Tab-separated table of C-alpha atoms in Angstrom:
chain	number	residue	atom	x	y	z
A	258	MET	CA	5.510	30.500	19.521
A	259	SER	CA	3.180	31.609	16.773
A	260	THR	CA	0.145	28.969	15.688
A	261	THR	CA	2.275	27.886	12.502
A	262	LEU	CA	2.088	24.197	13.821
A	263	ASP	CA	-0.769	22.083	12.638
A	264	ARG	CA	-2.193	19.812	15.442
A	265	ARG	CA	-0.906	16.464	13.298
A	266	SER	CA	2.577	17.362	13.643
A	267	PHE	CA	1.952	18.951	17.124
A	268	MET	CA	0.892	15.670	18.202
A	269	GLY	CA	2.954	13.483	16.329
A	270	TYR	CA	6.005	15.673	18.077
A	271	PHE	CA	4.679	13.933	21.141
A	272	ALA	CA	4.089	10.702	20.054
A	273	GLY	CA	7.629	10.416	19.104
A	274	ALA	CA	8.821	11.458	22.863
A	275	GLY	CA	6.323	8.628	24.066
A	276	LEU	CA	3.545	11.193	25.212
A	277	SER	CA	0.543	10.416	23.172
A	278	SER	CA	-1.591	8.369	25.427
A	279	THR	CA	-1.203	10.922	28.051
A	280	LEU	CA	-3.439	14.406	28.304
A	281	PHE	CA	-0.236	16.775	27.860
A	282	PRO	CA	-0.144	17.328	24.190
A	283	GLY	CA	-3.960	17.994	24.256
A	284	VAL	CA	-3.623	20.584	26.988
A	285	LEU	CA	-0.679	22.208	25.850
A	286	TRP	CA	-2.191	22.327	22.115
A	287	ALA	CA	-5.205	23.913	23.540
A	288	LYS	CA	-3.266	26.855	25.227
A	289	LEU	CA	-1.399	27.445	22.021
A	290	VAL	CA	-4.769	27.541	20.412
A	291	ALA	CA	-6.180	29.845	22.992
A	292	GLY	CA	-2.920	32.267	22.006
A	293	ALA	CA	-0.535	31.643	24.916
A	294	ASP	CA	3.063	31.192	23.726
A	295	ILE	CA	4.829	27.998	24.419
A	296	THR	CA	7.308	28.642	26.896
A	297	VAL	CA	8.891	26.472	29.790
A	298	GLU	CA	6.318	28.204	32.224
A	299	THR	CA	3.731	26.688	29.615
A	300	ILE	CA	5.019	23.639	29.573
A	301	ALA	CA	5.138	23.324	33.423
A	302	SER	CA	1.547	24.531	33.762
A	303	ALA	CA	0.298	21.773	31.314
A	304	GLU	CA	2.121	19.056	33.437
A	305	GLU	CA	0.074	19.874	36.542
A	306	VAL	CA	-3.549	19.663	34.288
A	307	ALA	CA	-2.292	16.413	32.652
A	308	GLY	CA	-1.196	15.126	35.687
A	309	VAL	CA	2.832	14.209	34.416
A	310	HIS	CA	5.931	15.608	35.546
A	311	PHE	CA	9.171	16.717	33.754
A	312	ASP	CA	12.509	18.232	35.237
A	313	PRO	CA	13.223	21.762	33.885
A	314	VAL	CA	16.052	20.065	31.444
A	315	GLU	CA	13.718	17.810	29.977
A	316	ARG	CA	10.957	21.064	29.389
A	317	GLU	CA	13.785	23.113	27.688
A	318	LEU	CA	14.556	19.842	25.278
A	319	MET	CA	10.649	19.971	24.457
A	320	LEU	CA	10.781	23.703	24.042
A	321	ASP	CA	13.647	23.526	21.736
A	322	GLY	CA	11.948	20.625	19.921
A	323	LEU	CA	8.888	22.399	19.225
A	324	LYS	CA	11.004	25.634	18.033
A	325	GLN	CA	12.617	23.544	15.501
A	326	GLN	CA	9.743	21.770	14.364
A	327	GLU	CA	7.699	25.247	13.818
A	328	GLN	CA	10.876	26.402	11.802
A	329	ARG	CA	10.807	23.270	9.659
A	330	ILE	CA	7.225	23.634	9.159
A	331	GLU	CA	7.769	27.235	8.318
A	332	ALA	CA	10.596	26.398	5.498
A	333	LEU	CA	8.026	23.922	4.135
A	334	HIS	CA	5.395	26.523	3.921
A	335	LYS	CA	7.799	29.053	2.079
A	336	VAL	CA	8.588	26.614	-0.774
A	337	SER	CA	6.392	27.595	-3.442
A	338	LEU	CA	4.842	24.629	-5.570
A	339	PRO	CA	3.148	25.770	-8.524
A	340	ASN	CA	0.102	23.460	-9.632
A	341	SER	CA	2.051	22.067	-12.431
A	342	VAL	CA	4.194	19.885	-10.145
A	343	SER	CA	3.079	16.312	-9.582
A	344	PRO	CA	2.146	14.745	-6.022
A	345	ALA	CA	4.998	12.543	-4.959
A	346	ILE	CA	2.673	9.691	-5.463
A	347	VAL	CA	4.889	7.650	-7.510
A	348	PHE	CA	8.256	6.276	-5.861
A	349	ASP	CA	11.410	6.405	-8.486
A	350	PRO	CA	14.736	4.963	-7.240
A	351	ARG	CA	16.480	6.367	-9.765
A	352	PRO	CA	18.693	9.285	-9.001
A	353	PRO	CA	18.025	12.101	-11.643
A	354	GLY	CA	19.135	11.734	-15.140
A	355	LYS	CA	19.789	8.175	-14.593
A	356	LYS	CA	18.450	5.811	-17.214
A	357	ILE	CA	17.796	1.809	-16.924
A	358	PRO	CA	18.838	0.006	-19.779
A	359	GLU	CA	15.860	-1.726	-21.841
A	360	ALA	CA	15.892	-5.006	-21.552
A	361	THR	CA	16.278	-6.922	-24.906
A	362	HIS	CA	13.164	-9.055	-25.950
A	363	ARG	CA	14.018	-12.667	-25.334
A	364	PRO	CA	11.837	-15.639	-26.277
A	365	MET	CA	9.845	-17.083	-23.904
A	366	VAL	CA	11.333	-20.384	-22.281
A	367	ARG	CA	8.780	-23.179	-21.257
A	368	SER	CA	9.241	-26.061	-18.869
A	369	LYS	CA	9.636	-29.271	-19.939
A	370	VAL	CA	5.714	-30.737	-19.277
A	371	ALA	CA	4.484	-34.136	-19.954
A	372	HIS	CA	1.705	-34.213	-21.975
A	373	ARG	CA	-1.177	-35.122	-20.234
A	374	ALA	CA	-4.594	-36.403	-21.587
A	375	PHE	CA	-7.574	-34.521	-21.062
A	376	GLY	CA	-10.878	-36.315	-20.371
A	377	GLY	CA	-13.411	-33.131	-20.923
A	378	ASP	CA	-14.244	-33.025	-17.454
A	379	ALA	CA	-12.462	-29.506	-16.134
A	380	GLU	CA	-12.733	-30.533	-12.613
A	381	GLU	CA	-10.010	-32.871	-13.045
A	382	LEU	CA	-7.730	-30.248	-14.083
A	383	ALA	CA	-8.221	-28.065	-10.507
A	384	PHE	CA	-5.171	-29.037	-8.617
A	385	LEU	CA	-2.893	-29.013	-12.039
A	386	PRO	CA	0.245	-26.730	-11.486
A	387	VAL	CA	0.038	-23.911	-13.868
A	388	THR	CA	2.793	-25.231	-16.041
A	389	GLU	CA	0.732	-27.865	-16.710
A	390	LEU	CA	-2.303	-25.734	-17.194
A	391	SER	CA	-0.637	-23.501	-19.624
A	392	GLU	CA	0.362	-26.496	-21.765
A	393	LEU	CA	-3.012	-27.438	-21.977
A	394	VAL	CA	-4.401	-23.960	-23.181
A	395	ARG	CA	-1.356	-23.741	-25.618
A	396	ARG	CA	-2.140	-27.206	-27.086
A	397	ARG	CA	-6.107	-26.177	-27.084
A	398	ARG	CA	-7.095	-29.015	-25.200
A	399	VAL	CA	-9.163	-26.652	-22.747
A	400	THR	CA	-9.520	-23.256	-23.238
A	401	SER	CA	-9.374	-20.369	-20.295
A	402	LEU	CA	-13.002	-19.743	-20.444
A	403	GLN	CA	-13.390	-23.387	-19.298
A	404	LEU	CA	-10.856	-23.250	-16.855
A	405	THR	CA	-12.254	-20.068	-15.402
A	406	GLN	CA	-15.856	-21.614	-15.025
A	407	MET	CA	-14.508	-24.396	-13.505
A	408	TYR	CA	-12.374	-22.287	-11.030
A	409	LEU	CA	-15.411	-19.975	-10.602
A	410	ALA	CA	-17.825	-22.783	-9.793
A	411	ARG	CA	-15.468	-24.076	-7.175
A	412	LEU	CA	-14.892	-20.667	-5.382
A	413	LYS	CA	-18.783	-20.614	-5.245
A	414	ARG	CA	-18.961	-23.979	-4.183
A	415	TYR	CA	-16.425	-23.915	-1.215
A	416	ASP	CA	-16.464	-20.290	-0.228
A	417	PRO	CA	-19.328	-20.576	2.372
A	418	VAL	CA	-16.693	-23.065	4.108
A	419	LEU	CA	-13.275	-21.763	3.390
A	420	LYS	CA	-14.296	-17.840	3.221
A	421	CYS	CA	-11.158	-17.732	0.614
A	422	VAL	CA	-13.070	-14.411	-1.189
A	423	ILE	CA	-13.976	-10.864	-0.477
A	424	THR	CA	-15.266	-9.893	-3.614
A	425	LEU	CA	-16.100	-12.581	-6.369
A	426	THR	CA	-15.476	-10.851	-9.685
A	427	GLU	CA	-16.994	-13.072	-12.219
A	428	ASP	CA	-17.383	-10.519	-15.435
A	429	ARG	CA	-13.770	-9.468	-14.923
A	430	ALA	CA	-12.641	-12.957	-14.874
A	431	PHE	CA	-14.830	-14.075	-18.065
A	432	ASP	CA	-13.654	-10.802	-20.115
A	433	GLY	CA	-10.139	-11.909	-19.186
A	434	ALA	CA	-10.626	-15.210	-20.155
A	435	HIS	CA	-12.214	-14.454	-23.294
A	436	ALA	CA	-9.505	-12.379	-24.394
A	437	ALA	CA	-6.322	-15.318	-23.785
A	438	ASP	CA	-8.971	-17.404	-25.966
A	439	ALA	CA	-9.140	-14.506	-28.816
A	440	GLU	CA	-5.357	-14.100	-28.768
A	441	ILE	CA	-4.810	-17.648	-28.693
A	442	ARG	CA	-7.148	-18.367	-31.821
A	443	ARG	CA	-4.693	-15.064	-33.312
A	444	GLY	CA	-1.677	-17.483	-33.009
A	445	ARG	CA	-0.202	-15.647	-30.020
């Protein structure tokens, strides 16, 4: 067996066989790197060093599995991928050539929310549901900036006890609040 296998896939094969926690795959890899072909005899000698034992049928199965894996890797290496091919980092479940019909734009549906009086202290809004907060913002009883300032102040006040924040991104929150308020002023 040639060294077209890489260490990661080689060790992965043995992890799939439940042998990753033994010395066996490492000893066998060392023999392969040293130039030895992996044969039934090589597997048997690696067993002795690693302190495991397989019967002849298991050794043959391992040898067959490793040879199949090597053939698959060689086949992958033969596939020519030009630089114009994007890496497979985006999952697209659609079959090739299939298009998803674009949704028609429907008007926003608002939940029925009781009109709430707002006394000016944003802290009294802290536990209101988003439906009520959005209605207060829409009716311009409170601004996005006021809500953002109130929630950021609460995060700073209670985080030492609750440990609820990993990274407080105040600038980002304020930018979003200013943008939302600007849209509301433009009538959106």
